Every structure is written in structure tokens, then in C-alpha cells.
Short mmCIF file of C-alpha atoms in Angstrom, two decimals:
data_model
loop_
_atom_site.label_atom_id
_atom_site.label_comp_id
_atom_site.label_asym_id
_atom_site.label_seq_id
_atom_site.Cartn_x
_atom_site.Cartn_y
_atom_site.Cartn_z
CA MET A 1 13.99 -31.05 -0.66
CA VAL A 2 13.85 -29.02 -4.01
CA VAL A 3 15.64 -25.76 -3.59
CA GLY A 4 15.19 -23.70 -6.69
CA SER A 5 13.20 -20.57 -7.65
CA THR A 6 10.50 -20.71 -9.99
CA PRO A 7 10.49 -18.08 -12.97
CA ALA A 8 7.47 -15.59 -13.18
CA GLY A 9 4.64 -16.57 -15.24
CA ARG A 10 3.14 -14.69 -17.72
CA GLU A 11 1.45 -12.38 -15.37
CA GLY A 12 4.65 -11.93 -13.37
CA VAL A 13 3.51 -14.12 -10.63
CA ARG A 14 5.46 -17.16 -10.00
CA ALA A 15 4.20 -20.32 -11.33
CA ASP A 16 4.47 -22.44 -8.17
CA LEU A 17 2.12 -19.75 -6.15
CA GLU A 18 -0.97 -22.16 -6.18
CA GLN A 19 0.83 -25.17 -5.31
CA VAL A 20 2.71 -23.68 -2.42
CA PHE A 21 -0.38 -21.66 -1.39
CA ARG A 22 -2.48 -24.78 -1.00
CA THR A 23 0.03 -26.60 0.95
CA THR A 24 1.03 -23.94 3.36
CA TYR A 25 -1.94 -21.58 3.61
CA PRO A 26 -3.18 -23.18 6.81
CA ARG A 27 0.26 -22.80 8.54
CA VAL A 28 0.62 -19.20 7.48
CA VAL A 29 -2.65 -18.23 8.74
CA GLY A 30 -1.90 -20.13 11.93
CA VAL A 31 1.12 -18.14 12.53
CA ALA A 32 -0.62 -14.85 12.13
CA ALA A 33 -3.65 -16.19 14.04
CA ARG A 34 -1.39 -16.91 17.06
CA VAL A 35 -0.35 -13.13 17.11
CA LEU A 36 -3.59 -11.68 16.20
CA GLY A 37 -6.18 -14.04 17.66
CA SER A 38 -8.80 -13.48 14.86
CA ARG A 39 -8.99 -15.85 11.94
CA ALA A 40 -10.27 -13.08 9.59
CA GLU A 41 -7.32 -10.64 10.28
CA ALA A 42 -4.96 -13.60 9.98
CA GLU A 43 -6.34 -14.49 6.60
CA ASP A 44 -5.72 -10.90 5.53
CA VAL A 45 -2.07 -11.08 6.84
CA ALA A 46 -1.71 -14.39 4.74
CA GLN A 47 -3.04 -12.81 1.66
CA GLU A 48 -0.69 -9.93 1.69
CA VAL A 49 2.25 -12.33 2.39
CA PHE A 50 1.26 -14.75 -0.22
CA LEU A 51 0.83 -11.87 -2.60
CA ALA A 52 4.46 -10.76 -1.72
CA PHE A 53 5.66 -14.23 -2.08
CA GLY A 54 4.02 -14.55 -5.67
CA ARG A 55 6.17 -11.71 -6.95
CA SER A 56 9.45 -13.17 -5.19
CA SER A 57 12.08 -15.36 -6.39
CA VAL A 58 12.36 -17.06 -2.91
CA PRO A 59 13.45 -20.68 -3.53
CA ALA A 60 10.77 -22.88 -3.42
CA GLY A 61 12.54 -24.96 -0.48
CA GLN A 62 12.36 -21.99 1.63
CA ALA A 63 8.85 -21.06 1.10
CA VAL A 64 7.49 -22.35 4.33
CA GLY A 65 10.06 -20.66 6.41
CA TRP A 66 9.91 -17.45 4.40
CA LEU A 67 5.99 -17.30 4.55
CA SER A 68 6.02 -18.00 8.39
CA VAL A 69 8.55 -15.29 9.02
CA ALA A 70 6.83 -12.87 6.73
CA ALA A 71 3.37 -13.60 8.37
CA ALA A 72 4.72 -13.24 11.95
CA HIS A 73 6.43 -10.02 10.96
CA THR A 74 3.25 -8.52 9.37
CA ALA A 75 1.04 -9.75 12.28
CA LEU A 76 3.43 -8.23 14.77
CA ASN A 77 3.70 -5.05 12.84
CA GLN A 78 -0.11 -4.75 12.94
CA VAL A 79 -0.32 -5.24 16.68
CA ARG A 80 2.43 -2.48 17.02
CA SER A 81 0.47 -0.04 14.86
CA ARG A 82 -1.98 0.95 17.64
CA ARG A 83 -3.90 3.29 15.28
CA ARG A 84 -4.93 0.54 13.00
CA ARG A 85 -5.67 -2.00 15.90
CA ALA A 86 -8.00 0.50 17.43
CA ALA A 87 -10.13 0.88 14.28
CA ARG A 88 -10.05 -2.66 13.33
CA GLU A 89 -11.00 -3.94 16.71
CA GLN A 90 -13.90 -1.78 16.54
CA VAL A 91 -14.93 -3.35 13.17
CA ALA A 92 -13.84 -6.86 14.49
CA GLY A 93 -15.92 -6.29 17.57
CA ASP A 94 -19.01 -5.84 15.48
CA LEU A 95 -18.17 -8.86 13.13
CA ASP A 96 -17.48 -11.23 16.02
CA ALA A 97 -20.85 -10.68 17.29
CA VAL A 98 -22.40 -12.07 14.09
CA CYS A 99 -19.60 -14.66 13.08
CA PRO A 100 -17.95 -15.95 16.12
CA ASP A 101 -14.34 -16.72 15.67
CA VAL A 102 -12.96 -20.14 16.24
CA ALA A 103 -10.25 -18.32 18.53
CA ASP A 104 -13.03 -17.00 20.71
CA THR A 105 -13.71 -20.45 21.93
CA VAL A 106 -10.21 -20.93 22.83
CA VAL A 107 -9.02 -17.87 24.61
CA THR A 108 -11.21 -14.97 25.67
CA ARG A 109 -10.84 -11.76 23.86
CA ASP A 110 -9.26 -10.19 26.82
CA GLU A 111 -6.54 -12.91 27.11
CA ARG A 112 -6.02 -12.56 23.40
CA ARG A 113 -5.32 -8.86 23.81
CA ARG A 114 -2.77 -9.62 26.71
CA VAL A 115 -1.08 -12.38 24.74
CA ARG A 116 -0.86 -9.92 21.69
CA ALA A 117 0.52 -7.23 23.80
CA ALA A 118 2.87 -9.54 25.56
CA LEU A 119 4.38 -10.91 22.09
CA ALA A 120 4.56 -7.38 20.87
CA ARG A 121 6.91 -6.36 23.74
CA LEU A 122 9.28 -9.36 23.22
CA PRO A 123 12.43 -8.74 21.22
CA ARG A 124 11.45 -9.39 17.66
CA ARG A 125 13.52 -12.21 16.95
CA GLN A 126 12.53 -14.03 20.06
CA ALA A 127 8.88 -13.44 19.17
CA VAL A 128 9.21 -14.79 15.66
CA ALA A 129 11.10 -17.81 16.82
CA LEU A 130 8.43 -18.44 19.27
CA LEU A 131 5.73 -18.16 16.78
CA LEU A 132 7.39 -20.43 14.30
CA ARG A 133 8.11 -23.17 16.72
CA HIS A 134 4.53 -23.04 18.17
CA SER A 135 3.15 -23.24 14.72
CA GLY A 136 5.07 -26.59 14.22
CA LEU A 137 8.20 -25.76 12.33
CA SER A 138 11.12 -27.97 13.31
CA TYR A 139 14.29 -26.40 15.07
CA ALA A 140 15.97 -26.93 11.77
CA GLU A 141 13.16 -25.04 9.86
CA VAL A 142 13.23 -22.16 12.34
CA ALA A 143 17.06 -22.00 12.26
CA ALA A 144 17.00 -21.95 8.48
CA ALA A 145 14.16 -19.35 8.32
CA LEU A 146 15.87 -16.92 10.97
CA ASP A 147 19.34 -17.70 9.95
CA LEU A 148 20.01 -19.06 13.42
CA SER A 149 22.33 -22.07 14.12
CA PRO A 150 20.18 -25.01 15.07
CA GLY A 151 21.71 -24.99 18.66
CA SER A 152 20.54 -21.54 19.25
CA VAL A 153 16.90 -21.88 18.43
CA GLY A 154 16.39 -23.68 21.66
CA THR A 155 18.05 -20.82 23.47
CA THR A 156 16.01 -18.21 21.71
CA VAL A 157 12.80 -20.13 22.16
CA ARG A 158 13.43 -20.74 25.91
CA ARG A 159 14.25 -17.23 26.51
CA ALA A 160 11.21 -16.16 24.55
CA GLU A 161 8.87 -18.56 26.57
CA SER A 162 10.20 -17.37 29.92
CA ALA A 163 9.87 -13.56 28.81
CA LEU A 164 6.21 -14.16 27.52
CA ARG A 165 5.38 -15.77 30.93
CA GLU A 166 6.76 -12.88 32.87
CA GLU A 167 4.96 -10.42 30.58
CA LEU A 168 1.57 -12.35 30.83
CA ASN A 169 2.15 -12.55 34.83
CA ARG A 170 3.00 -9.05 35.00
CA HIS A 171 -0.18 -7.78 33.33
CA ALA A 172 -2.45 -10.40 34.88
CA SER A 173 -1.38 -9.00 38.44
CA SER A 174 -1.53 -5.31 37.06
CA ASP A 175 -5.11 -5.83 35.69
CA MET B 1 30.59 -32.47 32.74
CA ARG B 2 29.15 -28.98 32.40
CA HIS B 3 25.39 -28.68 32.61
CA PRO B 4 23.77 -28.46 29.08
CA THR B 5 22.35 -24.79 28.27
CA ASP B 6 18.81 -23.93 28.73
CA GLY B 7 18.49 -24.29 24.92
CA THR B 8 19.50 -27.78 24.93
CA LEU B 9 16.96 -28.48 27.65
CA ARG B 10 14.29 -26.86 25.81
CA ARG B 11 15.12 -28.84 22.65
CA LEU B 12 14.87 -32.12 24.92
CA LEU B 13 11.15 -31.18 25.25
CA ASP B 14 10.44 -30.96 21.42
CA GLU B 15 13.01 -32.79 19.71
CA PRO B 16 15.00 -35.34 22.07
CA ALA B 17 16.35 -37.06 19.11
CA GLY B 18 18.29 -33.65 18.29
CA VAL B 19 19.88 -33.66 21.70
CA ALA B 20 23.46 -35.43 22.06
CA ASP B 21 23.30 -38.48 23.92
CA ALA B 22 25.67 -37.41 26.56
CA ASP B 23 23.56 -34.40 27.19
CA ARG B 24 20.38 -36.50 27.55
CA GLU B 25 22.11 -38.89 30.01
CA HIS B 26 23.38 -35.96 32.03
CA VAL B 27 20.04 -34.50 32.31
CA ALA B 28 18.49 -37.59 33.40
CA ARG B 29 20.87 -37.93 36.43
CA CYS B 30 21.29 -34.16 37.29
CA PRO B 31 18.89 -32.51 39.65
CA VAL B 32 19.84 -29.18 38.75
CA CYS B 33 18.96 -29.90 34.97
CA LEU B 34 15.83 -31.78 35.98
CA SER B 35 14.75 -28.66 37.61
CA GLY B 36 15.63 -26.60 34.66
CA LEU B 37 13.89 -28.96 32.44
CA ALA B 38 10.79 -28.70 34.65
CA ALA B 39 10.89 -24.89 34.44
CA ALA B 40 11.16 -25.07 30.71
CA ARG B 41 8.38 -27.47 30.38
CA GLN B 42 6.12 -25.13 32.56
CA ASP B 43 7.05 -22.17 30.57
CA ALA B 44 6.26 -24.14 27.26
CA ALA B 45 3.12 -25.36 28.32
CA ILE B 46 1.91 -21.62 29.29
CA THR B 47 3.05 -20.41 26.08
CA GLY B 48 1.47 -23.39 24.22
CA ALA B 49 -1.76 -22.58 26.11
CA ALA B 50 -1.56 -18.66 25.25
CA LEU B 51 -0.83 -19.39 21.49
CA ASP B 52 -3.06 -22.20 21.07
CA VAL B 53 -5.22 -20.68 18.15
CA ARG B 54 -6.03 -23.18 15.53
CA PRO B 55 -8.23 -21.39 13.00
CA ASP B 56 -10.45 -23.34 10.83
CA VAL B 57 -9.12 -22.17 7.36
CA ASP B 58 -11.02 -22.60 4.15
CA VAL B 59 -8.04 -23.08 1.64
CA GLU B 60 -10.08 -23.12 -1.46
CA ALA B 61 -11.68 -19.88 -0.60
CA GLY B 62 -8.32 -18.27 0.43
CA TRP B 63 -6.73 -19.38 -2.92
CA GLN B 64 -9.91 -17.99 -5.01
CA ARG B 65 -9.35 -14.62 -2.99
CA LEU B 66 -5.68 -14.44 -3.76
CA HIS B 67 -6.29 -15.51 -7.40
CA ARG B 68 -8.73 -12.72 -7.74
CA THR B 69 -6.21 -10.18 -6.44
CA VAL B 70 -3.23 -11.49 -8.45
CA GLY B 71 -5.41 -11.23 -11.52
CA SER B 72 -6.68 -7.71 -10.79
CA THR B 73 -3.18 -6.39 -10.00
CA ALA B 74 -1.42 -8.34 -12.60
CA HIS B 75 -3.90 -6.86 -15.02
CA ARG B 76 -2.71 -3.32 -14.14
CA ARG B 77 0.90 -4.12 -13.12
CA ALA B 78 2.01 -6.35 -15.75
CA PRO B 79 3.69 -7.01 -18.15
CA ALA B 80 6.23 -4.33 -17.06
CA ALA B 81 7.42 -4.04 -20.55
CA ALA B 82 3.90 -2.72 -21.68
CA ARG B 83 3.88 -0.61 -18.51
CA ALA B 84 6.63 2.01 -19.43
CA PRO B 85 5.30 2.80 -22.96
CA ARG B 86 2.14 3.43 -21.36
CA TRP B 87 3.27 5.80 -19.15
CA ARG B 88 5.26 7.51 -21.92
CA ALA B 89 2.44 7.53 -23.96
CA ALA B 90 0.33 9.21 -21.09
CA LEU B 91 2.84 11.73 -20.72
CA ARG B 92 2.77 12.51 -24.52
CA SER B 93 -0.88 12.68 -24.72
CA PRO B 94 -2.09 16.28 -24.81
CA VAL B 95 -4.27 16.38 -21.76
CA VAL B 96 -1.83 14.60 -19.49
CA ALA B 97 1.02 16.64 -20.84
CA ALA B 98 -0.92 19.78 -20.32
CA VAL B 99 -1.55 19.04 -16.88
CA ALA B 100 1.91 18.45 -16.37
CA VAL B 101 3.16 21.54 -18.04
CA LEU B 102 0.40 23.52 -16.51
CA ALA B 103 1.52 22.33 -13.00
CA LEU B 104 5.17 22.96 -13.88
CA LEU B 105 4.27 26.42 -14.95
CA ALA B 106 1.91 27.24 -12.33
CA GLY B 107 4.73 28.03 -9.65
CA ALA B 108 5.28 30.86 -7.37
CA SER B 109 8.54 32.77 -7.17
CA ALA B 110 9.63 31.27 -4.00
CA ALA B 111 12.20 29.05 -5.54
CA ALA B 112 15.70 29.80 -4.47
CA ALA B 113 19.01 28.13 -5.16
CA GLY B 114 20.05 25.00 -3.45
CA ASN B 115 18.00 21.98 -2.43
CA TRP B 116 14.48 20.97 -3.91
CA LEU B 117 11.77 23.48 -2.88
CA GLN B 118 8.23 23.09 -2.91
CA ILE B 119 7.20 25.75 -5.54
CA PHE B 120 3.59 24.48 -6.49
CA HIS B 121 1.08 22.73 -4.16
CA THR B 122 -2.54 22.29 -5.53
CA GLU B 123 -5.08 24.00 -3.35
CA ARG B 124 -7.68 24.67 -6.07
CA ILE B 125 -8.45 23.29 -9.43
CA ALA B 126 -9.75 25.62 -12.22
CA PRO B 127 -11.00 24.28 -15.47
CA VAL B 128 -9.12 25.56 -18.49
CA THR B 129 -11.55 25.02 -21.47
CA LEU B 130 -9.37 24.57 -24.58
CA PRO B 131 -10.65 23.79 -28.06
CA GLN B 132 -9.62 20.47 -29.70
CA ALA B 133 -7.25 22.06 -31.97
CA ASP B 134 -5.27 23.83 -29.12
CA LEU B 135 -5.13 20.66 -27.12
CA VAL B 136 -3.62 18.69 -30.03
CA ALA B 137 -1.15 21.53 -30.93
CA LEU B 138 0.00 21.68 -27.17
CA PRO B 139 3.50 20.38 -26.94
CA ASP B 140 4.31 17.82 -24.27
CA LEU B 141 6.98 18.23 -21.65
CA SER B 142 9.51 16.11 -23.82
CA ALA B 143 9.59 18.99 -26.46
CA TYR B 144 11.34 21.06 -23.76
CA GLY B 145 13.57 18.58 -21.87
CA GLU B 146 13.95 15.16 -20.51
CA VAL B 147 11.07 13.49 -18.63
CA LYS B 148 12.00 10.66 -16.39
CA MET B 149 9.40 8.73 -14.26
CA THR B 150 10.75 8.10 -10.76
CA GLU B 151 8.06 6.53 -8.94
CA ARG B 152 4.97 4.85 -10.52
CA ALA B 153 1.59 4.46 -9.34
CA ASN B 154 1.20 0.77 -9.20
CA VAL B 155 -2.67 0.80 -9.14
CA ARG B 156 -4.01 -2.49 -7.33
CA GLU B 157 -6.96 -3.78 -5.75
CA VAL B 158 -6.86 -4.35 -2.07
CA ALA B 159 -9.11 -6.22 0.30
CA ASP B 160 -11.29 -3.72 1.92
CA ALA B 161 -11.56 -0.04 2.81
CA ALA B 162 -9.46 -0.28 6.03
CA GLU B 163 -6.77 -1.65 4.06
CA ALA B 164 -7.06 0.87 1.31
CA GLU B 165 -6.82 3.69 3.95
CA ARG B 166 -3.84 1.99 5.56
CA VAL B 167 -2.00 1.69 2.40
CA SER B 168 -2.73 5.11 0.88
CA GLY B 169 -2.84 7.08 4.38
CA LEU B 170 -5.85 8.73 3.14
CA THR B 171 -9.34 8.71 4.54
CA LEU B 172 -11.85 7.09 2.01
CA PRO B 173 -15.42 8.62 2.93
CA ARG B 174 -18.47 6.81 2.98
CA VAL B 175 -21.27 7.29 0.35
CA ALA B 176 -24.28 8.33 2.38
CA GLN B 177 -26.83 7.30 -0.33
CA LEU B 178 -26.00 5.73 -3.69
CA PRO B 179 -27.45 7.18 -6.67
CA ARG B 180 -30.33 5.30 -8.27
CA GLY B 181 -29.19 2.30 -10.23
CA VAL B 182 -25.82 2.05 -8.32
CA ARG B 183 -25.93 -1.03 -6.19
CA GLY B 184 -23.85 -3.56 -4.31
CA GLU B 185 -20.44 -3.10 -2.39
CA PRO B 186 -17.56 -1.25 -3.93
CA THR B 187 -14.08 -2.73 -4.63
CA PHE B 188 -11.16 -0.72 -3.40
CA GLN B 189 -8.14 0.16 -5.21
CA VAL B 190 -4.95 2.08 -4.33
CA GLY B 191 -1.99 3.61 -6.11
CA ASP B 192 1.22 4.91 -4.73
CA ARG B 193 2.64 8.35 -5.25
CA THR B 194 3.63 8.97 -8.80
CA SER B 195 6.67 11.27 -9.74
CA ALA B 196 8.36 12.44 -12.65
CA GLU B 197 11.66 14.45 -13.05
CA PHE B 198 11.88 17.04 -15.82
CA THR B 199 14.92 18.44 -16.74
CA PHE B 200 14.79 21.49 -19.04
CA SER B 201 16.95 21.46 -22.25
CA VAL B 202 17.71 24.38 -24.16
CA ASP B 203 18.62 22.20 -27.20
CA LYS B 204 15.35 20.36 -27.25
CA ALA B 205 13.29 23.64 -26.75
CA ARG B 206 15.39 24.98 -29.64
CA GLN B 207 14.46 21.77 -31.73
CA THR B 208 10.82 22.24 -30.95
CA ALA B 209 10.74 25.83 -31.89
CA GLU B 210 12.77 25.34 -35.10
CA ALA B 211 10.01 22.74 -35.83
CA ALA B 212 7.43 25.50 -35.39
CA GLY B 213 9.41 27.47 -37.97
CA LYS B 214 10.43 30.03 -35.15
CA PRO B 215 13.48 31.07 -33.59
CA LEU B 216 14.15 30.17 -29.83
CA PRO B 217 13.83 33.17 -27.62
CA GLU B 218 17.07 33.61 -25.73
CA PRO B 219 16.82 31.45 -22.40
CA PRO B 220 17.44 33.00 -19.09
CA ALA B 221 20.59 32.27 -17.40
CA GLY B 222 20.56 29.07 -15.31
CA LEU B 223 17.57 27.45 -17.00
CA ASP B 224 19.29 25.08 -19.20
CA GLY B 225 19.63 21.79 -17.05
CA SER B 226 17.49 22.98 -14.46
CA GLN B 227 15.16 20.34 -12.77
CA PHE B 228 11.62 20.15 -11.46
CA ARG B 229 9.93 17.29 -9.66
CA LEU B 230 6.52 16.68 -10.14
CA SER B 231 4.42 14.27 -7.73
CA ALA B 232 1.05 13.21 -6.96
CA GLY B 233 -0.51 10.68 -5.02
CA PRO B 234 -0.94 8.34 -3.29
CA GLY B 235 -4.42 7.60 -4.06
CA VAL B 236 -7.34 5.56 -3.16
CA ALA B 237 -10.65 4.76 -4.81
CA ALA B 238 -13.90 3.05 -4.03
CA VAL B 239 -15.42 1.52 -7.29
CA TRP B 240 -18.89 0.36 -7.63
CA SER B 241 -18.74 -1.66 -10.83
CA ALA B 242 -21.27 -4.41 -10.34
CA GLY B 243 -19.11 -6.79 -12.34
CA ARG B 244 -19.00 -4.66 -15.40
CA GLU B 245 -16.25 -3.31 -17.23
CA VAL B 246 -17.30 0.49 -16.76
CA PRO B 247 -17.99 1.46 -13.21
CA ASN B 248 -21.22 2.84 -12.09
CA LEU B 249 -19.52 5.07 -9.76
CA ILE B 250 -16.00 6.03 -8.47
CA VAL B 251 -15.14 7.91 -5.49
CA ALA B 252 -11.42 8.70 -5.46
CA ARG B 253 -8.99 10.67 -3.44
CA MET B 254 -5.27 11.69 -4.12
CA ALA B 255 -2.66 13.53 -2.48
CA ALA B 256 -2.70 16.88 -4.50
CA PRO B 257 -0.10 17.27 -7.21
CA THR B 258 2.97 19.35 -6.08
CA VAL B 259 5.94 20.41 -8.01
CA TYR B 260 9.37 20.99 -6.53
CA SER B 261 12.11 22.75 -8.11
CA SER B 262 15.89 22.17 -7.98
CA GLY B 263 16.43 25.78 -7.54
CA VAL B 264 15.60 27.78 -10.64
CA GLU B 265 13.89 31.31 -10.18
CA PHE B 266 10.51 29.94 -11.15
CA ALA B 267 8.75 33.09 -12.36
CA THR B 268 11.45 33.53 -14.97
CA ALA B 269 11.18 29.78 -16.09
CA ARG B 270 7.35 30.29 -16.27
CA ASP B 271 7.38 33.45 -18.23
CA TYR B 272 10.05 31.97 -20.39
CA LEU B 273 8.07 28.77 -21.12
CA LEU B 274 4.97 30.73 -21.83
CA SER B 275 6.53 32.80 -24.37
CA LEU B 276 8.04 29.63 -26.49
CA PRO B 277 6.79 29.10 -29.96
CA GLY B 278 4.52 25.93 -30.19
CA LEU B 279 2.26 27.03 -27.22
CA PRO B 280 -0.85 28.30 -28.55
CA GLU B 281 -1.57 31.91 -27.60
CA ASN B 282 -5.04 31.01 -26.21
CA VAL B 283 -3.43 28.21 -23.78
CA ALA B 284 -0.52 30.69 -22.86
CA SER B 285 -3.08 33.55 -21.94
CA GLN B 286 -5.24 31.11 -19.87
CA LEU B 287 -2.12 29.92 -18.22
CA ARG B 288 -0.92 33.23 -17.28
CA HIS B 289 -4.13 34.04 -15.64
CA TYR B 290 -3.64 30.80 -13.13
CA THR B 291 0.08 30.83 -12.65
CA GLY B 292 0.33 33.63 -10.12
CA ASP B 293 -0.44 31.85 -6.89
CA GLY B 294 1.27 28.53 -7.31
CA ALA B 295 -1.75 26.96 -5.65
CA THR B 296 -4.38 26.61 -8.69
CA LEU B 297 -3.89 23.56 -11.04
CA PRO B 298 -5.40 24.42 -14.23
CA LEU B 299 -7.41 21.47 -15.41
CA PRO B 300 -7.30 21.12 -19.17
CA VAL B 301 -10.99 20.46 -20.51
CA ASN B 302 -11.35 19.39 -24.17
CA ALA B 303 -14.14 21.78 -25.03
CA ARG B 304 -15.19 19.38 -27.99
CA TYR B 305 -16.40 16.71 -25.57
CA LEU B 306 -16.86 18.25 -22.11
CA THR B 307 -18.30 21.28 -20.40
CA ALA B 308 -17.11 22.69 -17.34
CA ALA B 309 -19.04 24.53 -14.44
CA THR B 310 -18.26 25.57 -11.02
CA ALA B 311 -20.02 24.42 -7.86
CA ASP B 312 -19.51 24.27 -4.23
CA VAL B 313 -18.82 21.01 -2.22
CA HIS B 314 -18.61 21.51 1.72
CA GLY B 315 -17.40 25.11 1.32
CA SER B 316 -14.67 24.37 -1.40
CA PRO B 317 -14.87 25.47 -4.81
CA ALA B 318 -15.50 22.50 -7.28
CA THR B 319 -15.34 21.65 -10.92
CA VAL B 320 -18.01 19.92 -12.35
CA LEU B 321 -17.60 18.42 -15.78
CA THR B 322 -20.19 16.90 -17.93
CA SER B 323 -19.80 15.06 -21.04
CA ARG B 324 -21.77 16.89 -24.06
CA ASP B 325 -23.51 13.68 -24.77
CA GLY B 326 -24.92 13.89 -21.20
CA VAL B 327 -23.60 10.31 -20.54
CA LEU B 328 -20.83 11.01 -17.90
CA ALA B 329 -20.42 13.63 -15.35
CA GLY B 330 -17.68 14.29 -12.60
CA VAL B 331 -17.01 16.72 -9.80
CA VAL B 332 -13.37 17.56 -8.38
CA TRP B 333 -12.27 19.41 -5.78
CA VAL B 334 -9.33 20.02 -3.39
CA GLN B 335 -9.56 20.23 0.31
CA GLY B 336 -6.51 20.22 2.84
CA GLY B 337 -4.03 19.19 0.11
CA THR B 338 -6.23 16.07 -1.10
CA VAL B 339 -7.86 16.12 -4.25
CA THR B 340 -11.41 14.30 -4.32
CA ALA B 341 -13.50 13.34 -7.22
CA VAL B 342 -16.71 11.68 -7.75
CA ALA B 343 -17.58 10.37 -11.23
CA GLY B 344 -19.65 8.12 -13.18
CA PRO B 345 -22.23 7.34 -15.62
CA LEU B 346 -24.56 9.93 -13.96
CA SER B 347 -25.96 13.37 -14.14
CA ALA B 348 -24.07 16.32 -12.73
CA ASP B 349 -26.84 16.61 -10.06
CA GLU B 350 -26.21 12.88 -9.04
CA VAL B 351 -22.58 13.29 -8.73
CA LEU B 352 -22.81 16.49 -6.81
CA SER B 353 -25.38 14.91 -4.48
CA VAL B 354 -23.03 11.95 -3.88
CA ALA B 355 -20.09 14.55 -3.24
CA ARG B 356 -22.09 16.61 -0.74
CA GLY B 357 -23.34 13.63 1.00
CA LEU B 358 -20.00 12.06 1.67
CA ARG B 359 -19.23 10.89 5.30
CA TRP B 360 -15.84 11.05 6.78
CA ASN B 361 -16.36 9.00 9.80
CA ARG B 362 -16.64 5.26 9.34
#
């Protein structure tokens, strides 16, 4: 694995942006989509995150972890920002009617809402570890991205899964 | 042997090779751990199902979108080395400098010693029509002290109206009806708050006065070294350009300019600055007219190119500027601490019609 930052190009954007984008974009969108349940919103998050990455000097070898963590935080922040959610859901609701989102076929919108809310209630580190692991990052990659010891990744993920199940059960029974 | 941790059991599900042989062997023979493993498997399955979102992603389209954004922001942001001189040049240009000086001068006398106090907050804009000669003769702030940019606008394009509103914190109105010839969807731009700090220097003011062949009037006590902070923004704009260099229509909003003082008696500073040699009398007299309430931002209008008129937009007094060649028009007004402007290669009637037809609920 090559670890080294890429100097910014003439436009102030790192030279390896396109290469990193093409290899990691689906994964980064996937991380955000697991939180937001909407491809369109997840792509917005990914754009934001890649733009920040393009101006950063994050070593290339840490790109996947950095981008995934940034996408998870940005998406979770959006969920917590209730005002924006309300506004966007209104718009997304209109759009979904025209262009059905892939996510719609997997989980119903109500279930998505419950998952979103449950994720947002988890301790942030647990939620991010969970998202990274379920987005296909290895234990070693999650450990490096979150500055955890590899041994504690399993513990964090296990606690997060248990907490998520409880959150989902609690809200399923209260609905 | 002690039971492996829950974390080890969890990893056994995903990466058994990452678990020590002794732990694996223990779990295989231990009913307690097997039970724990089953619980972990169940929770992992529930979570996996809840997070099973696999969007069909178009990488090429995504890259093109990012590429456009990078290009448009790089165009405005970079290179950093070119940006600073442009700002300094802007501050030196007569019109911008005049706005800064006017904002600086237009203070109320509320400033007191101590912390930064807001001494000016734009509630209205009034055109101050000045002949070209006076505008050119108008000294910029650096003639009176040090000007330091502390926050830069960083104007950039964003994906959509919602993002523009989120970033800027400002509501962007909808245009009810586009003027004839303006078509398509707008692009959205945002800019952060811009701030500058001005430190008054008696030495610099004296140099400016001497350059004008006049002695410097005796400065009031405490003015030398006193500081003012000017800020404006954040801002947001919807731009209809149809791919052309010059937009067909711009609807923009910006948090109105404010001025803070580090503690000088502002009326004293204002009167003194207006008495300085180098400030054309025509300018000084118009400024005196507007500097009483600390809420009216005089907008310098170059009489050679523009004419100014007043109008009413939703009950707020507005300034309508029209280029003398009749090609460009704009209208600007202040409401609730926010400056709103509509401008384009349109007639005054057209920009007013757009301004009055703005809808504030998306």
C-alpha cells in the first residue's frame, strides 16, 4: 500500500483525486446511503466529502478510511439536523414518486426512517464503526480509520449492533 | 481459560482468520461462548438487513459533477496567491473603498470603551451619486491606517438551492416569473462572511494629508490605533447564465454589512475623518447627511455610468440602478438585516418586476 500525500495540482486540488474518486466513489456513496437511505442524498454527501478530500493532504493510503469516516459523519450530521431533514424529505418525497430510489425496493421508507433515527441515537463512534464495517471495510481498515486497536473494533461493532437492535425494537413496539 | 470477549466473538463471524487459534478452539467447545456467538450472529444479521442499502451508482456521472464543482470553485478560489492581491485591489478601488469608508463613517455614537461594539448595522441603502472625478479622488482606507482582511468570501458553486441555503443560512426566494429571454435552471453560489479590520493610524493619515499639500488636523485623543471591524455576508445567489459568461439574471442575498468598533467614540472619529484633507467636499457633505443614524449604508454611484432612482419593494425602500447605456439594471434593498439584489441585462421595470414577484416559500 502506498502511503503518501499527493501535492496539490495547479487548481489547488490534489492530483490523485480522479483516481481515488473512481475507485472509492461507490463505497463512499454506500456509507452515506446506509444512513440516509436515499441514493440522491448519499451522492450529495459523497460530493461534499470528495471536494474536501480534494483539497486535503490526507495520505493516499488512508483515503478509503478517511472518505468513509467523513461520509458517515456528514450523513449522521444531516440526520441530526432535523430542520434540513424535514425540508429535504418533502422534496425527496416528491422526487421519489418520479424516480424511485433503489433503496425503496430494499427497505420501506418507514423502516428507513427508523433505521436513520436509531443510527443517530447511537454513540457516534459506534455508529461510524458499524457503518464502516457494514460497508465492507476490514477490521484493520476500520481500526486505522477510527484510530482504534484492531481488537477493539469487534467490541465496538458488537455493542453497536446490540444497541441498534434495541433501538429498532423499542421503536417498532412504540409505533 | 477465560471466555473470549464479545468483540472476539463478533470478529469470528467476519474474519475468523483474525482470531487466535486458542480462542477459536475454546468457542467451539464452550456452550456459553456458542450462545454468545449465536446472539452476535443474530444482531449482525438484523443490522445487516437494516443497513442493506446498495445504491446503483454512476461513477462517471459522479466524477463529471465533482469535476464541474472543482472547476468552478477552483476558478474562484485559486490560485491563492492571486486572490489576496485581488482583494487588496478591490479595497483600493474607489467604489469598494468608498463603501468601506462610508460604512465605517456611518456610525452612531453608541460606541463605548471595552469590547467590540456594533456601531453600524445596515437597515437601508441610500445612493450617493458622485461624479467620476470625486470617486477617483476618494482616498481608500489604507490612506488612513492598516486594512487587514480577516475572513474571505470564498465564493463557490453548490449543488442546489437547499445546499445554498444550508451553507449560507439565508433563504433564497423563488422567482415567480422569469423575464422574457431568461430561461433554464439557475446555478447556485454561496460566499462566506467577509471581514476586514481597520486600524486607524495618525501617521498614515498625516502622510495622506501631506501628499494633498495640507496639514493634518489635530486628531482626537484615543483615535490613533483604534480599531474597526467591517463585515458582510454570508451571501447566496441564484444565477441564470444559460452557459454564457454574463448572467441573464442574478438574485442574490447577503447578510447586511455591519461595523464594530473596538471602543472609540465613533461620532468623534466620523467628524474627524470627514474633516480630513483628501476627501472631496462633495463626498464629505453627502456622507454627513447619511451618517447620523448608523443604519443607512450609502451606496456610491458613479454618475458617469449609472443613474439611481428609488422604488418600493414589499414596503422597503429600494434603490434602482440603471446603466446610462440602458443595458444593465439592478435593484437593491434591505429587509430584516439582509440585503437582497436583483440584477441583469434587463430594464429597470423588469428587475423591479422580478423583485416584487419573489416568493419566499419553496
